[in-house]
Short mmCIF file of C-alpha atoms and ligand atoms in Angstrom, two decimals:
data_model
loop_
_atom_site.label_atom_id
_atom_site.label_comp_id
_atom_site.label_asym_id
_atom_site.label_seq_id
_atom_site.Cartn_x
_atom_site.Cartn_y
_atom_site.Cartn_z
CA MET A 7 129.48 90.35 96.13
CA ASN A 8 126.59 92.76 95.75
CA SER A 9 127.57 96.24 96.85
CA LEU A 10 124.71 96.51 99.35
CA SER A 11 125.06 93.21 101.15
CA GLU A 12 126.20 93.57 104.76
CA LYS A 13 126.90 97.31 104.42
CA ILE A 14 123.54 98.58 105.62
CA ALA A 15 121.67 98.07 108.86
CA ILE A 16 118.32 98.80 110.43
CA ALA A 17 119.11 100.71 113.62
CA GLY A 18 115.71 101.73 114.90
CA ILE A 19 112.09 100.63 114.72
CA GLY A 20 108.87 102.10 116.01
CA GLU A 21 105.14 101.88 115.64
CA SER A 22 102.17 104.02 116.58
CA LYS A 23 99.25 102.67 118.54
CA VAL A 24 97.35 100.47 116.06
CA GLY A 25 93.79 99.27 115.58
CA LYS A 26 91.06 101.85 116.09
CA VAL A 27 92.76 105.18 116.78
CA PRO A 28 90.14 107.82 115.94
CA GLU A 29 92.00 110.58 117.75
CA LYS A 30 94.93 110.55 115.25
CA SER A 31 95.31 111.65 111.64
CA ALA A 32 97.59 109.82 109.18
CA LEU A 33 100.35 112.39 109.81
CA GLN A 34 100.03 112.07 113.57
CA LEU A 35 100.25 108.29 113.34
CA GLN A 36 103.36 108.57 111.15
CA SER A 37 104.88 111.10 113.51
CA ASP A 38 104.25 108.79 116.49
CA ALA A 39 105.93 105.90 114.66
CA ALA A 40 108.88 108.09 113.62
CA HIS A 41 109.52 109.37 117.13
CA ALA A 42 109.26 105.83 118.53
CA ALA A 43 111.87 104.62 116.00
CA LEU A 44 114.20 107.54 116.85
CA ALA A 45 113.93 106.82 120.56
CA ASP A 46 114.58 103.14 119.89
CA ALA A 47 117.76 103.98 117.94
CA GLY A 48 118.86 106.64 120.41
CA LEU A 49 118.74 109.32 117.73
CA THR A 50 116.91 112.61 117.25
CA LEU A 51 115.32 114.23 114.21
CA ALA A 52 118.54 116.22 113.77
CA ASP A 53 120.31 112.97 112.88
CA ILE A 54 117.92 112.20 110.01
CA ASP A 55 119.21 113.29 106.60
CA GLY A 56 117.08 111.00 104.45
CA LEU A 57 113.32 110.39 104.36
CA ILE A 58 111.33 107.80 102.45
CA THR A 59 107.58 107.58 102.72
CA THR A 60 104.61 106.37 100.68
CA PRO A 61 101.39 107.98 99.54
CA VAL A 62 98.37 107.53 101.79
CA ARG A 63 95.04 106.43 100.33
CA VAL A 64 92.83 108.33 102.78
CA GLU A 65 93.92 111.84 101.79
CA ALA A 66 95.44 113.35 98.66
CA TRP A 67 98.93 114.55 99.51
CA ASN A 68 100.97 116.42 96.97
CA MET A 69 104.57 115.08 97.25
CA PRO A 70 104.00 112.89 100.35
CA CYS A 71 107.69 112.88 101.34
CA GLY A 72 107.59 116.68 101.46
CA VAL A 73 104.36 116.69 103.47
CA VAL A 74 105.80 114.27 106.03
CA ALA A 75 109.19 116.04 106.22
CA SER A 76 107.55 119.38 106.78
CA PHE A 77 105.18 117.94 109.43
CA LEU A 78 108.21 116.53 111.27
CA GLY A 79 110.12 119.78 110.77
CA ILE A 80 113.10 118.33 108.91
CA GLN A 81 114.81 119.20 105.61
CA PRO A 82 116.55 115.96 104.65
CA ALA A 83 119.25 115.90 101.96
CA TYR A 84 117.49 112.94 100.34
CA LEU A 85 113.70 112.57 100.02
CA SER A 86 111.58 110.08 98.15
CA THR A 87 107.98 108.88 97.91
CA LEU A 88 107.67 105.22 97.06
CA ASP A 89 104.61 103.26 95.95
CA LEU A 90 104.89 99.53 95.36
CA ALA A 91 101.56 99.08 97.12
CA GLY A 92 101.96 96.28 99.68
CA ALA A 93 105.60 95.74 98.74
CA SER A 94 106.43 99.31 99.77
CA GLY A 95 107.53 98.43 103.31
CA CYS A 96 110.33 96.16 102.15
CA ALA A 97 111.16 98.37 99.17
CA MET A 98 111.60 101.44 101.40
CA ILE A 99 114.38 99.66 103.27
CA HIS A 100 116.09 98.79 99.99
CA HIS A 101 115.82 102.33 98.66
CA ALA A 102 117.19 103.69 101.92
CA ALA A 103 120.09 101.26 101.57
CA MET A 104 120.82 102.46 98.04
CA ALA A 105 120.70 106.10 99.07
CA ILE A 106 123.14 105.48 101.93
CA ALA A 107 125.48 103.23 99.92
CA SER A 108 125.73 105.83 97.15
CA GLY A 109 126.55 108.60 99.60
CA GLN A 110 123.35 110.62 99.29
CA CYS A 111 122.79 110.58 103.03
CA HIS A 112 123.75 108.72 106.21
CA THR A 113 120.58 107.98 108.16
CA VAL A 114 117.20 107.44 106.57
CA LEU A 115 113.80 107.48 108.23
CA CYS A 116 111.32 105.16 106.47
CA VAL A 117 107.77 105.82 107.63
CA ALA A 118 104.30 104.84 106.39
CA GLY A 119 100.78 104.33 107.64
CA GLN A 120 97.37 105.92 107.84
CA ASN A 121 94.03 105.95 109.63
CA SER A 122 92.36 103.50 107.22
CA LEU A 123 89.69 102.46 109.72
CA THR A 124 88.47 105.70 111.24
CA HIS A 125 89.18 108.21 108.46
CA LYS A 126 85.64 107.79 107.15
CA SER A 127 84.11 104.39 107.70
CA ARG A 128 85.07 100.78 107.12
CA ALA A 129 82.52 100.61 104.26
CA SER A 130 84.03 103.67 102.62
CA ALA A 131 87.52 102.16 102.92
CA VAL A 132 86.30 98.96 101.25
CA GLN A 133 84.74 100.93 98.37
CA THR A 134 87.83 103.12 97.87
CA MET A 135 90.09 100.07 97.78
CA ALA A 136 87.80 98.28 95.30
CA GLU A 137 87.53 101.23 92.93
CA SER A 138 90.99 102.73 93.09
CA GLY A 139 93.01 99.73 94.18
CA ALA A 140 94.46 96.93 92.10
CA ALA A 141 91.50 96.55 89.73
CA HIS A 142 91.57 98.18 86.27
CA ALA A 143 89.29 101.23 86.30
CA GLN A 144 87.74 100.48 82.88
CA PHE A 145 88.02 96.74 82.44
CA GLU A 146 87.56 95.37 85.97
CA VAL A 147 85.97 97.87 88.38
CA PRO A 148 82.63 97.96 86.43
CA TYR A 149 82.14 94.24 87.21
CA GLY A 150 82.14 94.87 90.95
CA PRO A 151 85.14 92.98 92.35
CA LEU A 152 86.26 93.69 95.89
CA VAL A 153 90.00 93.75 96.48
CA ALA A 154 89.25 90.41 98.13
CA SER A 155 87.59 89.18 94.91
CA ASN A 156 90.87 89.51 93.04
CA TYR A 157 92.49 87.27 95.64
CA ALA A 158 89.47 84.96 95.63
CA LEU A 159 90.09 84.39 91.90
CA ILE A 160 93.61 83.34 92.82
CA ALA A 161 92.44 81.10 95.66
CA GLN A 162 89.82 79.42 93.47
CA ARG A 163 92.38 78.64 90.78
CA HIS A 164 94.91 77.41 93.33
CA MET A 165 92.27 75.08 94.80
CA HIS A 166 91.45 73.85 91.28
CA GLU A 167 95.05 73.17 90.24
CA TYR A 168 96.51 71.89 93.49
CA GLY A 169 93.62 70.78 95.69
CA THR A 170 94.23 73.50 98.29
CA THR A 171 91.36 73.55 100.79
CA PRO A 172 89.49 76.22 102.80
CA GLU A 173 90.69 74.43 105.95
CA GLN A 174 94.31 74.93 104.90
CA MET A 175 93.73 78.63 104.21
CA ALA A 176 91.99 78.94 107.58
CA GLU A 177 95.12 77.56 109.24
CA VAL A 178 96.97 80.72 108.18
CA ALA A 179 94.36 82.96 109.80
CA VAL A 180 94.38 80.90 113.01
CA THR A 181 98.19 80.98 113.22
CA THR A 182 98.51 84.73 112.69
CA ARG A 183 95.82 85.25 115.31
CA LYS A 184 97.75 83.15 117.83
CA HIS A 185 100.78 85.30 117.11
CA ALA A 186 98.80 88.53 117.45
CA LEU A 187 97.60 87.46 120.90
CA LEU A 188 101.25 87.58 121.98
CA ASN A 189 101.71 91.04 120.46
CA PRO A 190 100.75 93.82 122.89
CA ASN A 191 100.22 96.25 119.98
CA ALA A 192 97.81 94.19 117.86
CA HIS A 193 94.39 95.17 116.52
CA MET A 194 92.79 91.76 117.18
CA VAL A 195 92.74 90.29 120.67
CA LYS A 196 90.33 87.35 120.40
CA PRO A 197 91.50 83.80 119.63
CA ILE A 198 89.94 82.01 116.64
CA THR A 199 89.71 78.40 115.48
CA VAL A 200 89.63 76.84 112.00
CA ASP A 201 85.86 76.41 112.45
CA ASP A 202 85.51 80.12 113.29
CA VAL A 203 87.20 80.97 109.99
CA LEU A 204 85.12 78.48 108.01
CA ASN A 205 81.91 79.72 109.66
CA SER A 206 82.68 83.43 109.25
CA PRO A 207 80.53 85.18 106.62
CA MET A 208 81.36 84.42 103.00
CA ILE A 209 82.69 87.62 101.43
CA THR A 210 83.72 86.52 97.96
CA SER A 211 84.03 82.76 97.53
CA PRO A 212 86.11 80.96 98.60
CA LEU A 213 87.29 83.77 100.92
CA LYS A 214 85.43 84.34 104.15
CA ARG A 215 85.70 87.32 106.44
CA LEU A 216 88.51 85.80 108.50
CA ASP A 217 90.53 84.98 105.36
CA CYS A 218 90.78 88.75 104.74
CA ALA A 219 93.14 91.35 106.16
CA LEU A 220 92.00 93.91 108.68
CA VAL A 221 91.35 97.57 107.99
CA SER A 222 93.33 99.38 110.68
CA ASP A 223 94.69 102.70 111.82
CA GLY A 224 98.41 102.72 112.46
CA ALA A 225 101.88 103.58 111.21
CA ALA A 226 105.34 102.04 111.29
CA ALA A 227 108.83 103.49 111.00
CA ALA A 228 112.35 102.15 110.57
CA ILE A 229 115.69 103.92 110.70
CA VAL A 230 118.29 102.70 108.23
CA THR A 231 121.97 103.63 108.34
CA SER A 232 125.36 102.20 107.45
CA ALA A 233 126.35 99.01 109.25
CA GLU A 234 129.39 100.89 110.51
CA ARG A 235 127.39 103.74 112.04
CA ALA A 236 124.79 101.33 113.43
CA ARG A 237 127.45 99.67 115.57
CA ASP A 238 127.69 102.83 117.70
CA LEU A 239 123.96 103.19 118.24
CA ARG A 240 121.73 101.99 121.05
CA GLN A 241 120.41 98.75 119.50
CA LYS A 242 122.14 95.71 118.11
CA PRO A 243 122.18 96.38 114.35
CA VAL A 244 120.21 94.19 111.98
CA ARG A 245 122.10 93.89 108.70
CA LEU A 246 120.61 93.71 105.21
CA LEU A 247 121.99 90.58 103.52
CA GLY A 248 119.85 90.23 100.43
CA GLN A 249 117.04 91.84 98.48
CA GLY A 250 115.08 91.18 95.31
CA TYR A 251 112.11 92.40 93.31
CA GLY A 252 109.72 90.47 91.07
CA LEU A 253 106.80 91.60 88.91
CA SER A 254 104.50 89.25 87.01
CA HIS A 255 101.60 91.48 85.89
CA SER A 256 99.65 94.52 86.93
CA TYR A 257 96.01 93.39 86.61
CA VAL A 258 94.36 90.07 87.40
CA GLY A 259 92.90 89.85 83.90
CA GLU A 260 96.31 89.91 82.23
CA ALA A 261 98.14 87.65 84.68
CA PRO A 262 99.38 84.67 82.70
CA ARG A 263 98.90 82.34 85.68
CA LEU A 264 97.03 83.39 88.79
CA THR A 265 98.82 80.72 90.84
CA HIS A 266 102.37 81.96 90.22
CA SER A 267 103.69 85.25 91.54
CA GLY A 268 106.62 87.62 91.28
CA ALA A 269 107.84 86.15 94.57
CA ILE A 270 109.53 83.43 92.50
CA GLU A 271 111.89 86.06 91.09
CA SER A 272 112.21 88.29 94.16
CA GLY A 273 113.05 85.32 96.37
CA LYS A 274 115.60 83.89 93.97
CA LYS A 275 117.42 87.24 93.78
CA ALA A 276 117.33 87.84 97.53
CA PHE A 277 118.69 84.38 98.39
CA ALA A 278 121.44 84.67 95.76
CA MET A 279 122.50 88.10 97.03
CA ALA A 280 122.42 87.00 100.68
CA GLY A 281 124.31 83.80 99.99
CA VAL A 282 122.06 81.82 102.33
CA THR A 283 119.67 78.91 101.81
CA HIS A 284 116.13 78.25 102.95
CA ALA A 285 117.41 76.12 105.81
CA ASP A 286 119.17 79.23 107.16
CA ILE A 287 115.93 81.21 107.55
CA ASP A 288 114.82 81.13 111.19
CA VAL A 289 111.68 83.21 110.77
CA ALA A 290 109.70 84.45 107.74
CA GLU A 291 107.58 87.58 108.01
CA LEU A 292 105.35 87.01 104.97
CA TYR A 293 102.84 89.50 103.62
CA ASP A 294 99.40 88.19 104.52
CA CYS A 295 96.72 90.39 102.96
CA PHE A 296 94.69 87.20 102.50
CA THR A 297 95.28 83.68 103.73
CA ILE A 298 95.97 82.40 100.18
CA THR A 299 98.76 84.99 99.81
CA VAL A 300 100.89 83.27 102.45
CA ILE A 301 100.39 79.85 100.84
CA ILE A 302 101.53 81.14 97.45
CA GLU A 303 104.49 83.03 98.93
CA LEU A 304 105.70 79.91 100.77
CA GLU A 305 105.67 78.06 97.43
CA ASP A 306 107.11 80.83 95.29
CA LEU A 307 109.85 81.75 97.75
CA GLY A 308 110.84 78.08 97.66
CA PHE A 309 109.99 76.95 101.20
CA CYS A 310 107.96 74.14 99.63
CA LYS A 311 107.13 72.86 96.14
CA LYS A 312 104.52 74.53 93.96
CA GLY A 313 101.10 73.33 95.02
CA GLU A 314 102.24 72.14 98.45
CA GLY A 315 101.72 75.42 100.31
CA GLY A 316 98.34 74.29 101.64
CA ALA A 317 99.83 71.20 103.25
CA PHE A 318 102.85 73.20 104.45
CA VAL A 319 100.80 75.56 106.63
CA GLN A 320 99.15 72.64 108.46
CA GLY A 321 100.39 70.71 111.46
CA GLY A 322 101.80 73.73 113.24
CA ARG A 323 104.64 74.11 110.75
CA ILE A 324 104.27 77.93 110.52
CA ALA A 325 103.59 78.43 114.24
CA LEU A 326 106.13 79.90 116.65
CA SER A 327 107.39 76.46 117.60
CA GLY A 328 107.16 75.13 114.04
CA GLN A 329 109.71 74.42 111.33
CA LEU A 330 109.28 77.93 109.89
CA PRO A 331 107.56 80.49 112.13
CA VAL A 332 105.63 82.83 109.82
CA THR A 333 104.39 86.39 110.36
CA THR A 334 105.05 86.28 114.06
CA HIS A 335 103.56 89.69 114.94
CA GLY A 336 100.13 88.64 113.65
CA GLY A 337 100.41 90.34 110.28
CA LEU A 338 97.76 92.10 108.26
CA LEU A 339 95.26 89.39 109.17
CA SER A 340 95.45 89.95 112.91
CA ALA A 341 97.88 92.68 114.00
CA CYS A 342 97.44 95.72 111.77
CA HIS A 343 96.76 96.75 108.17
CA PRO A 344 96.92 100.50 107.65
CA GLY A 345 97.30 100.70 103.84
CA LEU A 346 100.81 100.95 102.40
CA GLY A 347 102.31 100.98 105.87
CA GLY A 348 101.10 97.43 106.50
CA GLY A 349 104.12 95.71 105.00
CA LEU A 350 106.57 97.78 107.04
CA PHE A 351 105.31 96.08 110.20
CA HIS A 352 106.67 92.80 108.80
CA VAL A 353 110.15 94.34 108.55
CA LEU A 354 109.87 95.69 112.08
CA GLU A 355 108.96 92.25 113.37
CA ALA A 356 111.93 90.67 111.59
CA VAL A 357 114.18 93.21 113.33
CA ARG A 358 112.57 92.53 116.69
CA GLN A 359 113.04 88.77 116.29
CA LEU A 360 116.69 89.17 115.29
CA ARG A 361 117.38 91.43 118.26
CA GLY A 362 115.72 88.92 120.58
CA GLN A 363 113.16 91.54 121.65
CA ALA A 364 109.97 89.80 120.53
CA GLY A 365 108.91 88.94 124.08
CA ALA A 366 106.38 86.12 124.41
CA ARG A 367 106.52 85.48 120.65
CA GLN A 368 110.32 85.31 120.39
CA VAL A 369 111.64 82.60 118.07
CA PRO A 370 114.59 81.13 120.02
CA ASN A 371 118.00 82.00 118.57
CA ALA A 372 116.63 83.74 115.48
CA ARG A 373 119.71 84.69 113.46
CA ILE A 374 118.45 85.17 109.91
CA ALA A 375 115.00 86.45 108.93
CA LEU A 376 113.15 86.90 105.69
CA ALA A 377 110.64 89.73 105.25
CA HIS A 378 108.42 89.79 102.21
CA GLY A 379 106.00 92.33 100.74
CA ASN A 380 103.40 91.82 98.04
CA GLY A 381 101.66 94.59 96.13
CA GLY A 382 98.68 94.62 93.80
CA THR A 383 97.13 91.20 93.28
CA ILE A 384 100.19 88.98 93.87
CA ALA A 385 101.75 91.27 91.27
CA ILE A 386 104.79 93.08 92.63
CA HIS A 387 107.06 91.57 95.25
CA CYS A 388 110.00 92.63 97.35
CA THR A 389 111.97 90.20 99.51
CA LEU A 390 114.49 91.17 102.18
CA ILE A 391 116.87 88.84 103.98
CA LEU A 392 118.14 90.27 107.27
CA ALA A 393 120.63 89.03 109.86
CA LYS A 394 121.72 89.96 113.34
CA MET B 10 69.08 103.63 92.80
CA PHE B 11 72.75 103.94 93.54
CA PRO B 12 75.04 104.25 90.51
CA ARG B 13 77.64 101.64 89.69
CA PRO B 14 81.06 102.65 88.36
CA LEU B 15 81.12 102.75 84.55
CA PRO B 16 84.12 102.80 82.22
CA SER B 17 85.38 106.20 81.06
CA PRO B 18 86.84 105.42 77.63
CA ASN B 19 89.86 107.32 76.37
CA ALA B 20 91.44 107.52 72.91
CA LEU B 21 93.27 104.23 73.47
CA THR B 22 90.28 102.24 74.70
CA ALA B 23 87.39 103.86 72.80
CA PRO B 24 87.42 101.22 70.00
CA TYR B 25 86.72 98.50 72.58
CA TRP B 26 83.72 100.30 74.04
CA GLU B 27 82.41 101.40 70.62
CA ALA B 28 82.56 97.80 69.41
CA ALA B 29 80.77 96.66 72.56
CA LEU B 30 78.03 99.22 71.92
CA ASN B 31 77.59 97.55 68.51
CA GLY B 32 77.52 94.07 70.03
CA GLU B 33 81.04 93.06 68.99
CA LEU B 34 83.98 92.02 71.16
CA GLU B 35 87.15 93.50 69.66
CA LEU B 36 90.63 93.08 71.07
CA PRO B 37 93.97 94.59 70.15
CA ARG B 38 96.16 92.33 68.04
CA CYS B 39 99.79 92.76 67.08
CA GLU B 40 100.25 93.00 63.32
CA THR B 41 103.87 91.89 63.68
CA CYS B 42 103.54 88.67 65.74
CA ALA B 43 99.77 88.14 65.25
CA ALA B 44 99.15 87.60 68.98
CA PHE B 45 96.16 89.17 70.73
CA HIS B 46 96.55 90.94 74.04
CA PHE B 47 94.38 92.60 76.66
CA TYR B 48 94.31 95.26 78.14
CA PRO B 49 94.84 97.73 75.33
CA ARG B 50 98.27 99.33 75.31
CA THR B 51 100.61 100.89 72.80
CA THR B 52 103.28 98.18 72.80
CA CYS B 53 102.73 94.47 72.11
CA PRO B 54 103.53 92.63 75.37
CA HIS B 55 104.68 89.59 73.37
CA CYS B 56 107.19 91.12 70.93
CA GLY B 57 107.47 94.86 71.62
CA SER B 58 106.00 95.97 68.31
CA GLN B 59 103.89 99.13 68.19
CA ASN B 60 102.08 97.96 65.09
CA LEU B 61 98.74 97.12 66.71
CA ALA B 62 95.17 96.99 65.39
CA TRP B 63 91.70 96.08 66.66
CA HIS B 64 90.15 92.81 65.50
CA ALA B 65 86.83 91.13 66.29
CA VAL B 66 87.19 87.91 68.29
CA SER B 67 84.86 84.95 68.68
CA GLY B 68 83.56 85.96 72.09
CA ARG B 69 83.89 82.32 73.13
CA GLY B 70 86.02 81.07 75.96
CA GLU B 71 86.01 79.23 79.24
CA VAL B 72 86.06 80.15 82.89
CA TYR B 73 89.68 80.34 84.10
CA SER B 74 88.65 81.31 87.62
CA PHE B 75 85.64 82.80 89.39
CA THR B 76 84.35 84.15 92.67
CA VAL B 77 80.83 84.59 93.96
CA VAL B 78 80.65 88.05 95.50
CA HIS B 79 78.41 88.14 98.57
CA ARG B 80 79.46 91.48 100.00
CA ALA B 81 79.13 94.32 97.50
CA PRO B 82 82.02 96.80 97.20
CA SER B 83 79.54 99.70 97.07
CA LYS B 84 75.80 100.38 97.27
CA GLY B 85 75.38 100.19 93.50
CA PHE B 86 76.24 96.49 93.48
CA GLU B 87 74.08 95.50 96.45
CA ALA B 88 71.06 94.68 94.27
CA LEU B 89 73.16 92.19 92.26
CA VAL B 90 74.48 90.16 95.22
CA PRO B 91 75.35 87.32 94.97
CA TYR B 92 76.98 87.75 91.55
CA VAL B 93 79.76 85.89 89.79
CA VAL B 94 82.94 87.76 88.87
CA ALA B 95 85.08 85.60 86.61
CA VAL B 96 88.28 85.62 84.61
CA VAL B 97 87.49 84.17 81.20
CA ALA B 98 90.20 82.69 78.96
CA LEU B 99 89.18 83.63 75.43
CA GLU B 100 89.71 81.18 72.55
CA GLU B 101 92.13 83.72 71.09
CA GLY B 102 94.35 83.61 74.19
CA PRO B 103 93.86 86.68 76.36
CA HIS B 104 92.13 86.56 79.73
CA LEU B 105 89.63 89.18 80.81
CA MET B 106 87.58 89.93 83.88
CA THR B 107 83.83 89.81 83.50
CA ARG B 108 80.55 88.85 85.16
CA LEU B 109 78.81 85.56 84.37
CA ILE B 110 75.11 85.36 83.57
CA GLY B 111 72.71 82.50 82.90
CA VAL B 112 74.10 80.24 85.59
CA ALA B 113 73.37 79.75 89.28
CA PRO B 114 76.38 80.88 91.32
CA GLU B 115 76.67 77.45 92.95
CA ALA B 116 76.80 75.76 89.51
CA VAL B 117 79.81 77.70 88.18
CA ARG B 118 82.94 75.62 87.62
CA ILE B 119 86.39 76.35 86.23
CA GLY B 120 86.39 75.21 82.61
CA LEU B 121 82.73 76.17 82.04
CA LYS B 122 82.24 77.21 78.38
CA VAL B 123 80.94 80.75 77.99
CA LYS B 124 79.98 83.22 75.25
CA VAL B 125 79.95 87.00 75.34
CA GLU B 126 76.81 89.13 75.55
CA PHE B 127 76.51 92.86 76.00
CA LYS B 128 74.55 94.34 78.86
CA LYS B 129 73.28 97.90 78.45
CA GLN B 130 74.36 100.18 81.33
CA ASP B 131 73.42 103.54 79.84
CA GLU B 132 73.10 105.12 76.37
CA GLN B 133 76.89 105.09 75.86
CA THR B 134 77.84 101.83 77.53
CA ARG B 135 77.24 98.15 76.96
CA LEU B 136 79.31 95.97 79.25
CA PRO B 137 80.62 92.63 77.92
CA VAL B 138 79.36 89.84 80.20
CA PHE B 139 79.54 86.10 79.54
CA ARG B 140 76.67 83.62 79.38
CA ALA B 141 77.25 80.04 80.46
CA LEU B 142 76.71 77.59 77.57
CA ALA B 143 74.81 74.33 78.14
ZN1 LIG C 10 103.71 91.28 68.90
#
């Protein structure tokens, strides 16, 4: 038995207002999320003795964990800044678990997010991401790829090898949008159809505007503690059952196969540690920076065979009433994508579903959830399996 | 004219950009296992050896994947839109990102045979791009 399994729980969750929030800085958004998570858990800042955060991309912070701690007015015994890009949200929970299990601290605040949308302009955010994101500064950036172009290269190859279609990718965008419409704190509030996705402006073929994640303001926070301590707190604890990492490459140009991701490894490890099977997963909060990402994650995590992800997302299978409800808060495509904080929202949603607090988008009797983060260009992955 | 981002070579990567300036595509090769790799690094990703050297390659390969960029990432690229960003699989094995020339964006296919050319950016920089063959 892995030493972390079943010993650690998520005891509190919170998010700031998301979408377009011009009146808040990155630190204010993070503070809002942190206080919401504390209130949810029935704790105060005085109870926090561990802090994990991520860098922001809109400002240069020296030692981000120190900047956030000092802004909140706490001096935690354990502090860490984590950057696994989009996999950071899931990885923060795992690092908190390790810190608690090894006795470094008792109660960890994980918080991330920023004002991606209103810090400068949407155009400026797109340029910053393209030039200092996942592309190699010398060998890729000079050719002019968007972040979306790196994923378009993946989508194109996946279509070539497996016959995946734009209509299948569009199904992911339509489903997350339906979910977002049931989420009172979502950036997007307008329903879309497959035709809307297919007719949205081509950004970088085959990806159209509605195949791409949002650029949002917002922050998310989770409070992690021991399963034992969580039992005495306000909310029903959500236990960590399994966790795994996987890395396949750092840059698109060196990826041996653009259709296969580190999710193969991260999923295998998480399922083995949790001791559950795919049939046990009631809801999967999958990282959805682009529509193709979800299709590849479904394959690589083992919910379907390689190459069958496109067919899997059709026919309502990933909808709330489907065989495997996916990204039920609306995800990065429709709810909120504020930089490295984006993937933490997926963890929060898994917790909400397991507590039975997801309101109109509640998956009935959700007992075991999978949350998955992806960083870089399907490069670095972190999978969590959580249970009520 | 808005500038486009250009490579800033360092000691590790300078041989690549110097070769490009002279119209040659050179890649790092491991002297222990004889495999090429890209990007340049100090340890062979295939066998772990640090015995690496630069060698000229054929400059021939085929399109492994591609995307037609319609929305430029910054003002400098707006004049080029739509342009084709591709990953080319070189005959010698490694993949690299590049731009395709000599082909209409709508005619690009995976598997298209391509050959390197060098496009002058400024006095210090020629960027390897790939021309579609036939
Ligand atoms: Zn070698």
